[in-house]
Coordinates of N, CA, C and O in Angstrom, one line a residue:
M1 N 101.5 39.1 21.1 CA 101.5 38.5 19.7 C 101.6 39.6 18.7 O 100.8 40.5 18.6
P2 N 102.7 39.5 17.9 CA 102.9 40.5 16.8 C 102.0 40.2 15.6 O 101.9 39.0 15.2
T3 N 101.5 41.2 15.0 CA 100.6 41.2 13.8 C 101.1 42.2 12.8 O 101.3 43.4 13.2
L4 N 101.4 41.8 11.6 CA 101.7 42.7 10.5 C 100.5 42.9 9.6 O 99.9 42.0 9.2
I5 N 100.2 44.2 9.4 CA 99.1 44.6 8.5 C 99.6 45.4 7.4 O 100.1 46.5 7.5
L6 N 99.5 44.8 6.2 CA 100.0 45.4 4.9 C 98.8 45.8 4.0 O 97.8 45.3 4.1
G7 N 99.1 46.8 3.2 CA 98.1 47.3 2.2 C 98.6 48.5 1.5 O 99.6 49.1 1.9
G8 N 97.9 48.9 0.5 CA 98.3 50.1 -0.3 C 97.8 51.3 0.4 O 97.1 51.3 1.5
A9 N 98.1 52.4 -0.2 CA 97.6 53.7 0.4 C 96.1 53.7 0.4 O 95.4 53.3 -0.6
R10 N 95.5 54.1 1.5 CA 94.1 54.3 1.7 C 93.3 52.9 1.5 O 92.2 52.9 1.0
S11 N 94.0 51.8 1.8 CA 93.4 50.5 1.6 C 92.5 50.1 2.8 O 91.7 49.2 2.7
G12 N 92.6 50.8 3.9 CA 91.9 50.4 5.1 C 92.7 49.7 6.2 O 92.2 49.2 7.2
K13 N 94.0 49.6 6.0 CA 94.9 48.9 6.9 C 94.9 49.6 8.3 O 94.9 48.9 9.3
S14 N 95.0 50.9 8.4 CA 95.0 51.5 9.7 C 93.7 51.3 10.4 O 93.6 51.1 11.6
A15 N 92.6 51.4 9.6 CA 91.2 51.1 10.2 C 91.2 49.7 10.8 O 90.6 49.5 11.9
L16 N 91.7 48.7 10.1 CA 91.7 47.4 10.6 C 92.6 47.3 11.9 O 92.1 46.7 12.8
A17 N 93.7 47.9 11.8 CA 94.6 47.9 13.0 C 93.9 48.5 14.2 O 93.9 48.0 15.4
E18 N 93.2 49.6 14.0 CA 92.4 50.3 15.1 C 91.3 49.4 15.6 O 91.1 49.3 16.8
R19 N 90.6 48.7 14.7 CA 89.6 47.7 15.2 C 90.2 46.6 16.0 O 89.6 46.2 17.0
L20 N 91.3 46.0 15.6 CA 92.0 45.0 16.3 C 92.5 45.5 17.7 O 92.4 44.8 18.7
A21 N 93.0 46.7 17.7 CA 93.5 47.3 19.0 C 92.3 47.4 19.9 O 92.4 47.0 21.1
Q22 N 91.2 47.9 19.4 CA 90.0 48.1 20.3 C 89.5 46.8 20.8 O 89.1 46.6 22.0
A23 N 89.5 45.8 19.9 CA 89.0 44.4 20.3 C 90.0 43.7 21.2 O 89.6 42.7 21.8
S24 N 91.2 44.1 21.3 CA 92.2 43.5 22.2 C 91.8 43.5 23.7 O 92.2 42.6 24.5
G25 N 90.9 44.5 24.0 CA 90.5 44.6 25.4 C 91.5 45.2 26.4 O 91.2 45.4 27.5
G26 N 92.7 45.4 25.9 CA 93.7 46.0 26.8 C 93.9 47.5 26.6 O 93.2 48.1 25.7
E27 N 94.7 48.1 27.3 CA 95.1 49.4 27.2 C 95.8 49.6 25.8 O 96.6 48.7 25.4
V28 N 95.5 50.6 25.1 CA 96.1 50.8 23.7 C 97.1 52.0 23.8 O 96.8 53.1 24.3
V29 N 98.3 51.7 23.2 CA 99.3 52.8 23.0 C 99.5 52.9 21.5 O 100.0 51.9 20.9
Y30 N 99.2 54.0 21.0 CA 99.4 54.3 19.5 C 100.7 54.9 19.3 O 101.1 55.9 19.9
I31 N 101.6 54.2 18.6 CA 102.9 54.7 18.3 C 103.0 55.3 16.9 O 102.9 54.5 15.9
A32 N 103.1 56.6 16.8 CA 103.1 57.3 15.5 C 104.5 57.5 15.0 O 105.3 58.0 15.8
T33 N 104.7 57.2 13.8 CA 106.0 57.4 13.2 C 106.1 58.6 12.3 O 107.2 59.0 11.8
A34 N 105.0 59.2 12.0 CA 104.9 60.3 11.0 C 105.4 61.6 11.7 O 105.4 61.8 12.9
Q35 N 106.0 62.4 10.8 CA 106.4 63.8 11.2 C 105.7 64.8 10.4 O 105.6 64.6 9.2
A36 N 105.1 65.8 11.0 CA 104.3 66.8 10.3 C 105.3 67.8 9.7 O 105.4 69.0 10.1
L37 N 106.0 67.5 8.6 CA 107.0 68.3 8.0 C 106.4 69.2 6.9 O 107.0 70.1 6.4
D38 N 105.1 69.0 6.6 CA 104.4 69.9 5.6 C 102.9 69.9 6.0 O 102.4 69.1 6.8
T39 N 102.1 70.7 5.3 CA 100.7 70.9 5.7 C 99.9 69.6 5.3 O 99.0 69.3 6.0
E40 N 100.3 69.0 4.2 CA 99.5 67.8 3.8 C 99.7 66.7 4.9 O 98.7 66.0 5.2
M41 N 100.9 66.5 5.3 CA 101.2 65.4 6.4 C 100.5 65.8 7.7 O 100.0 65.0 8.4
A42 N 100.5 67.1 8.0 CA 99.9 67.6 9.2 C 98.4 67.2 9.2 O 97.8 66.8 10.2
A43 N 97.8 67.4 8.0 CA 96.3 67.1 7.8 C 96.1 65.6 8.0 O 95.1 65.2 8.6
R44 N 97.0 64.7 7.4 CA 96.9 63.3 7.6 C 97.0 62.9 9.1 O 96.2 62.0 9.5
I45 N 97.9 63.5 9.8 CA 98.1 63.2 11.2 C 96.8 63.6 12.0 O 96.3 62.8 12.8
A46 N 96.3 64.8 11.7 CA 95.1 65.2 12.3 C 93.9 64.3 12.1 O 93.1 64.0 13.0
H47 N 93.8 63.8 10.9 CA 92.7 62.8 10.5 C 92.8 61.6 11.4 O 91.9 61.0 11.9
H48 N 94.1 61.0 11.5 CA 94.3 59.8 12.3 C 94.0 60.1 13.8 O 93.3 59.3 14.4
R49 N 94.4 61.3 14.3 CA 94.1 61.6 15.7 C 92.6 61.7 15.9 O 92.1 61.2 17.0
E50 N 91.8 62.2 15.0 CA 90.4 62.4 15.2 C 89.7 61.0 15.2 O 88.6 60.9 15.9
R51 N 90.2 60.0 14.5 CA 89.6 58.7 14.5 C 89.8 57.9 15.8 O 89.1 57.0 16.1
R52 N 90.9 58.2 16.5 CA 91.3 57.4 17.6 C 90.5 57.8 18.9 O 90.2 58.9 19.1
P53 N 90.2 56.8 19.7 CA 89.5 57.1 20.9 C 90.3 57.9 21.8 O 91.6 57.8 21.8
P54 N 89.7 58.9 22.6 CA 90.5 59.8 23.4 C 91.3 59.1 24.5 O 92.3 59.7 25.0
H55 N 90.9 57.9 24.9 CA 91.6 57.3 26.0 C 92.9 56.5 25.6 O 93.6 56.1 26.4
W56 N 93.1 56.4 24.3 CA 94.3 55.8 23.8 C 95.5 56.7 24.1 O 95.4 58.0 23.8
H57 N 96.6 56.2 24.5 CA 97.8 57.0 24.7 C 98.5 57.1 23.3 O 98.4 56.1 22.5
C58 N 99.2 58.2 23.1 CA 99.9 58.3 21.8 C 101.4 58.7 22.1 O 101.7 59.5 22.9
V59 N 102.3 58.0 21.4 CA 103.7 58.2 21.6 C 104.3 58.4 20.2 O 104.0 57.6 19.3
E60 N 105.0 59.5 20.0 CA 105.6 59.8 18.7 C 107.0 59.2 18.7 O 107.8 59.4 19.6
S61 N 107.3 58.4 17.7 CA 108.6 57.7 17.6 C 109.0 57.6 16.1 O 108.9 56.6 15.5
P62 N 109.5 58.7 15.5 CA 109.9 58.7 14.1 C 111.2 57.9 13.8 O 111.3 57.5 12.6
L63 N 112.0 57.6 14.8 CA 113.3 56.9 14.5 C 113.5 55.7 15.4 O 113.8 54.6 14.9
A64 N 113.5 55.9 16.7 CA 114.0 54.8 17.6 C 112.8 53.9 18.0 O 112.4 53.9 19.2
L65 N 112.3 53.2 17.0 CA 111.1 52.4 17.3 C 111.3 51.2 18.2 O 110.5 51.0 19.1
A66 N 112.4 50.5 18.1 CA 112.6 49.4 19.0 C 112.7 49.8 20.4 O 112.1 49.2 21.3
G67 N 113.3 50.9 20.7 CA 113.4 51.4 22.1 C 112.0 51.8 22.6 O 111.7 51.6 23.8
T68 N 111.2 52.4 21.7 CA 109.9 52.8 22.1 C 109.0 51.6 22.4 O 108.3 51.6 23.4
L69 N 109.1 50.6 21.6 CA 108.4 49.4 21.8 C 108.8 48.7 23.1 O 107.9 48.3 23.9
R70 N 110.1 48.6 23.4 CA 110.6 48.0 24.7 C 110.0 48.8 25.9 O 109.7 48.3 26.9
A71 N 110.0 50.2 25.8 CA 109.6 51.0 26.9 C 108.1 50.9 27.2 O 107.7 51.1 28.3
H72 N 107.3 50.5 26.2 CA 105.8 50.6 26.4 C 105.1 49.2 26.3 O 104.0 49.1 26.7
A73 N 105.8 48.2 25.9 CA 105.2 46.8 25.8 C 104.9 46.3 27.2 O 105.8 46.3 28.1
R74 N 103.7 45.8 27.5 CA 103.4 45.1 28.7 C 102.3 44.1 28.4 O 101.6 44.2 27.5
D75 N 102.2 43.1 29.3 CA 101.1 42.1 29.2 C 99.8 42.9 29.4 O 99.8 43.8 30.2
G76 N 98.8 42.6 28.6 CA 97.5 43.3 28.7 C 97.5 44.6 28.0 O 96.5 45.3 28.1
R77 N 98.5 45.0 27.3 CA 98.6 46.2 26.5 C 98.8 45.9 25.1 O 99.4 45.0 24.7
C78 N 98.1 46.7 24.2 CA 98.2 46.6 22.8 C 99.0 47.8 22.3 O 98.6 49.0 22.5
L79 N 100.1 47.6 21.6 CA 100.8 48.7 20.9 C 100.5 48.7 19.4 O 100.6 47.6 18.8
L80 N 100.1 49.8 18.9 CA 99.7 49.9 17.5 C 100.7 50.9 16.8 O 100.8 52.0 17.2
V81 N 101.5 50.4 15.9 CA 102.6 51.2 15.3 C 102.0 51.5 13.9 O 101.7 50.7 13.1
D82 N 101.9 52.8 13.6 CA 101.4 53.3 12.3 C 102.3 54.5 11.9 O 102.2 55.5 12.5
C83 N 103.1 54.3 10.9 CA 103.3 53.1 10.1 C 104.8 52.8 9.9 O 105.6 53.7 10.0
L84 N 105.1 51.6 9.5 CA 106.5 51.2 9.3 C 107.1 51.9 8.1 O 108.4 52.1 8.1
T85 N 106.4 52.1 7.1 CA 107.0 52.7 5.9 C 107.4 54.2 6.1 O 108.4 54.6 5.6
L86 N 106.6 54.9 6.9 CA 107.0 56.2 7.3 C 108.3 56.2 8.2 O 109.2 57.0 8.0
W87 N 108.3 55.2 9.1 CA 109.5 55.0 9.9 C 110.7 54.7 9.0 O 111.8 55.3 9.2
L88 N 110.5 53.8 8.0 CA 111.6 53.5 7.1 C 112.1 54.7 6.3 O 113.3 55.0 6.2
S89 N 111.1 55.5 5.9 CA 111.5 56.8 5.1 C 112.3 57.7 6.0 O 113.3 58.3 5.6
N90 N 111.9 57.8 7.3 CA 112.6 58.7 8.2 C 114.0 58.2 8.4 O 115.0 59.0 8.4
L91 N 114.2 56.9 8.5 CA 115.5 56.3 8.7 C 116.4 56.5 7.4 O 117.6 56.9 7.5
L92 N 115.8 56.3 6.3 CA 116.6 56.4 5.0 C 117.0 57.9 4.7 O 117.9 58.1 4.0
A93 N 116.2 58.8 5.3 CA 116.6 60.2 5.2 C 117.7 60.7 6.1 O 118.2 61.8 5.9
Q94 N 118.1 59.9 7.0 CA 119.2 60.2 7.9 C 120.5 60.1 7.2 O 120.6 59.4 6.2
P95 N 121.6 60.8 7.7 CA 122.9 60.6 7.0 C 123.3 59.1 7.1 O 122.9 58.4 8.0
D96 N 124.0 58.7 6.1 CA 124.3 57.2 6.0 C 125.4 56.9 7.0 O 126.6 56.7 6.6
D97 N 125.0 56.8 8.3 CA 126.0 56.5 9.3 C 125.7 55.2 10.0 O 126.2 54.9 11.1
G98 N 124.9 54.4 9.4 CA 124.5 53.1 10.0 C 123.3 53.1 10.8 O 122.8 52.1 11.3
T99 N 122.6 54.3 10.9 CA 121.4 54.4 11.7 C 120.3 53.5 11.2 O 119.7 52.8 12.0
F100 N 120.1 53.4 9.9 CA 119.1 52.6 9.3 C 119.3 51.1 9.7 O 118.4 50.5 10.2
E101 N 120.5 50.6 9.5 CA 120.8 49.2 9.8 C 120.6 48.9 11.3 O 120.1 47.9 11.6
R102 N 121.1 49.8 12.1 CA 121.0 49.6 13.6 C 119.6 49.5 14.0 O 119.2 48.7 14.8
E103 N 118.8 50.5 13.6 CA 117.4 50.6 14.0 C 116.5 49.4 13.4 O 115.7 48.8 14.1
R104 N 116.8 49.0 12.2 CA 116.1 47.9 11.6 C 116.4 46.6 12.3 O 115.6 45.8 12.7
D105 N 117.7 46.4 12.6 CA 118.2 45.2 13.3 C 117.6 45.2 14.7 O 117.3 44.1 15.2
A106 N 117.6 46.4 15.4 CA 117.0 46.4 16.7 C 115.6 46.1 16.7 O 115.1 45.3 17.6
L107 N 114.8 46.5 15.8 CA 113.4 46.2 15.7 C 113.2 44.7 15.5 O 112.4 44.0 16.2
L108 N 114.0 44.1 14.6 CA 113.8 42.6 14.3 C 114.3 41.8 15.5 O 113.7 40.7 15.8
A109 N 115.3 42.3 16.3 CA 115.7 41.6 17.5 C 114.8 41.7 18.7 O 114.6 40.8 19.5
T110 N 114.1 42.9 18.8 CA 113.2 43.2 19.9 C 111.9 42.6 19.8 O 111.3 42.1 20.8
L111 N 111.3 42.6 18.6 CA 109.9 42.2 18.4 C 109.6 40.8 19.0 O 108.6 40.7 19.7
P112 N 110.4 39.8 18.8 CA 110.0 38.5 19.4 C 110.0 38.4 20.9 O 109.4 37.5 21.5
Q113 N 110.6 39.4 21.6 CA 110.7 39.4 23.0 C 109.7 40.2 23.7 O 109.6 40.2 24.9
L114 N 108.8 40.9 23.0 CA 107.9 41.8 23.6 C 106.6 41.2 24.1 O 106.0 40.3 23.4
P115 N 106.2 41.5 25.3 CA 104.9 41.0 25.8 C 103.8 41.8 25.2 O 103.9 42.9 24.7
G116 N 102.6 41.3 25.4 CA 101.4 42.0 24.9 C 101.1 41.9 23.4 O 101.8 41.1 22.7
D117 N 100.2 42.6 22.9 CA 99.8 42.6 21.5 C 100.6 43.7 20.8 O 100.6 44.9 21.3
I118 N 101.1 43.4 19.6 CA 101.8 44.4 18.8 C 101.2 44.4 17.4 O 101.2 43.3 16.8
L119 N 100.7 45.5 17.0 CA 100.1 45.7 15.6 C 101.0 46.6 14.8 O 101.2 47.7 15.2
L120 N 101.5 46.1 13.7 CA 102.4 46.8 12.9 C 101.8 47.1 11.5 O 101.4 46.2 10.8
V121 N 101.6 48.4 11.2 CA 100.9 48.8 10.0 C 102.0 49.2 9.0 O 102.9 49.9 9.4
S122 N 101.9 48.8 7.7 CA 102.9 49.2 6.7 C 102.3 49.1 5.3 O 101.4 48.4 5.1
N123 N 102.8 50.0 4.5 CA 102.4 50.1 3.1 C 103.1 49.0 2.3 O 104.3 48.9 2.3
E124 N 102.4 48.2 1.5 CA 103.0 47.3 0.6 C 103.2 48.1 -0.7 O 102.3 48.6 -1.3
V125 N 104.5 48.3 -1.0 CA 104.9 49.2 -2.1 C 105.5 48.4 -3.2 O 105.9 48.9 -4.2
G126 N 105.6 47.1 -3.1 CA 106.3 46.3 -4.1 C 105.4 45.7 -5.2 O 105.9 44.8 -5.9
L127 N 104.2 46.2 -5.3 CA 103.3 45.6 -6.3 C 103.3 46.4 -7.6 O 102.6 46.1 -8.5
G128 N 103.9 47.6 -7.6 CA 103.9 48.5 -8.8 C 105.1 48.3 -9.6 O 105.9 47.4 -9.5
I129 N 105.3 49.3 -10.4 CA 106.5 49.4 -11.3 C 107.8 49.7 -10.5 O 107.7 50.2 -9.4
V130 N 108.9 49.3 -11.0 CA 110.2 49.6 -10.3 C 110.5 51.1 -10.5 O 110.5 51.6 -11.6
P131 N 110.7 51.8 -9.3 CA 110.9 53.2 -9.4 C 112.2 53.5 -10.2 O 113.1 52.7 -10.2
L132 N 112.3 54.8 -10.7 CA 113.4 55.2 -11.5 C 114.6 55.6 -10.7 O 115.7 55.4 -11.0
G133 N 114.4 56.3 -9.5 CA 115.4 56.9 -8.8 C 116.1 55.9 -7.8 O 115.5 55.0 -7.3
E134 N 117.4 56.2 -7.5 CA 118.1 55.3 -6.6 C 117.5 55.2 -5.2 O 117.3 54.1 -4.7
I135 N 117.1 56.4 -4.6 CA 116.5 56.4 -3.3 C 115.2 55.7 -3.2 O 114.9 54.9 -2.3
T136 N 114.4 55.9 -4.3 CA 113.1 55.2 -4.3 C 113.2 53.7 -4.5 O 112.5 52.9 -3.9
R137 N 114.2 53.3 -5.3 CA 114.4 51.9 -5.5 C 114.9 51.3 -4.2 O 114.5 50.2 -3.8
R138 N 115.8 52.0 -3.5 CA 116.3 51.5 -2.2 C 115.1 51.4 -1.2 O 115.0 50.4 -0.4
F139 N 114.2 52.4 -1.2 CA 113.1 52.3 -0.3 C 112.2 51.1 -0.5 O 111.9 50.4 0.4
V140 N 111.9 50.8 -1.8 CA 111.1 49.7 -2.2 C 111.8 48.4 -1.8 O 111.2 47.5 -1.2
D141 N 113.1 48.3 -2.0 CA 113.9 47.1 -1.7 C 113.9 46.9 -0.2 O 113.7 45.8 0.3
E142 N 114.2 47.9 0.6 CA 114.3 47.8 2.0 C 112.9 47.5 2.7 O 112.8 46.7 3.6
A143 N 111.8 48.1 2.1 CA 110.5 47.8 2.6 C 110.2 46.4 2.4 O 109.6 45.7 3.3
G144 N 110.5 45.9 1.2 CA 110.2 44.4 0.9 C 111.0 43.5 1.8 O 110.4 42.5 2.3
R145 N 112.2 43.8 2.0 CA 113.1 43.0 2.9 C 112.5 43.0 4.3 O 112.5 42.0 5.0
L146 N 112.2 44.2 4.8 CA 111.6 44.4 6.2 C 110.3 43.6 6.3 O 110.1 42.9 7.3
H147 N 109.4 43.7 5.3 CA 108.2 43.0 5.4 C 108.4 41.5 5.4 O 107.7 40.7 6.1
Q148 N 109.3 41.0 4.6 CA 109.6 39.5 4.6 C 110.1 39.1 6.0 O 109.7 38.0 6.5
A149 N 111.0 39.9 6.6 CA 111.6 39.5 7.9 C 110.5 39.5 9.0 O 110.4 38.7 9.8
L150 N 109.6 40.6 8.9 CA 108.6 40.7 9.9 C 107.5 39.6 9.7 O 107.0 39.1 10.6
G151 N 107.2 39.3 8.4 CA 106.2 38.3 8.1 C 106.6 37.0 8.7 O 105.8 36.2 9.2
A152 N 107.9 36.7 8.7 CA 108.4 35.4 9.3 C 108.3 35.4 10.8 O 108.1 34.4 11.4
Q153 N 108.4 36.6 11.4 CA 108.4 36.7 12.9 C 107.0 36.8 13.4 O 106.7 36.4 14.6
C154 N 106.1 37.4 12.7 CA 104.7 37.7 13.2 C 103.8 36.5 13.2 O 103.9 35.6 12.3
D155 N 103.0 36.4 14.2 CA 102.0 35.3 14.3 C 100.9 35.4 13.3 O 100.3 34.4 12.8
R156 N 100.6 36.7 13.0 CA 99.5 36.9 12.0 C 100.0 38.0 11.0 O 100.7 39.0 11.4
V157 N 99.7 37.8 9.7 CA 99.9 38.8 8.7 C 98.7 38.9 7.9 O 98.1 38.0 7.4
F158 N 98.2 40.2 7.7 CA 97.0 40.5 7.0 C 97.3 41.5 5.8 O 98.2 42.3 6.0
F159 N 96.7 41.3 4.7 CA 96.8 42.2 3.6 C 95.4 42.8 3.4 O 94.4 42.1 3.3
V160 N 95.4 44.1 3.3 CA 94.1 44.8 3.1 C 94.0 45.5 1.8 O 95.0 46.2 1.4
A161 N 92.9 45.3 1.1 CA 92.7 46.0 -0.2 C 91.2 46.4 -0.2 O 90.3 45.5 0.2
A162 N 90.9 47.6 -0.6 CA 89.5 48.0 -0.7 C 88.7 47.8 0.7 O 87.5 47.6 0.7
G163 N 89.5 48.0 1.8 CA 88.9 47.8 3.1 C 88.6 46.4 3.5 O 88.1 46.1 4.6
L164 N 89.0 45.4 2.7 CA 88.8 44.0 2.9 C 90.1 43.3 3.3 O 91.0 43.3 2.5
P165 N 90.1 42.8 4.5 CA 91.4 42.1 5.0 C 91.4 40.6 4.4 O 90.4 39.9 4.4
L166 N 92.6 40.2 4.1 CA 92.9 38.9 3.7 C 94.0 38.3 4.6 O 95.0 39.0 4.8
A167 N 93.7 37.2 5.2 CA 94.7 36.6 6.1 C 95.8 35.9 5.3 O 95.4 34.9 4.6
L168 N 97.0 36.3 5.4 CA 98.1 35.7 4.7 C 98.8 34.6 5.7 O 99.3 33.7 5.2
K169 N 98.7 34.9 7.0 CA 99.2 34.0 8.0 C 98.4 34.2 9.2 O 98.1 35.4 9.7
G170 N 97.9 33.2 9.8 CA 97.0 33.3 11.0 C 95.6 33.5 10.6 O 95.3 33.4 9.4
I171 N 94.8 33.7 11.6 CA 93.3 33.8 11.4 C 92.8 35.2 11.8 O 93.2 35.7 12.8
L172 N 92.0 35.8 10.9 CA 91.3 37.0 11.3 C 90.4 36.8 12.4 O 89.6 35.8 12.4
P173 N 90.4 37.7 13.4 CA 89.5 37.5 14.6 C 88.1 37.9 14.1 O 87.8 38.6 13.2

């Protein structure tokens, strides 16, 4: 069952996803999309690692997310992807050779076919002002489109603010 968890920066969305993964009762595979390209991101990654139980498996997948999901999805297993907006940033930073469109389309085609529980964490970035730069406007536009497509496919969609989850679709466990 796919679940989309949206929220702003430091809203508690990752913590909610981790609680849901733990409560799933299955083996958990944490799929990390971040890349430690600077010291600040390395510190964020370290913080997330410290919070996770040591028995969770971790797979790094900054670009080929659909393939990673297909490789690891199983009945009785929970995949936790954190986070889609970092994955989106990674894709948009690639040369404009169609990689973004192929990977986005592959994710949307793959998700409904996957067994097990899938938790997708993403930043809701469309609630603020319209960015000034072309790449940041594209990022906000593509994130919004991706969230709408995933929201239609997912069985559950939660929005988190101030650590408090709100069910937009489905029921909070």
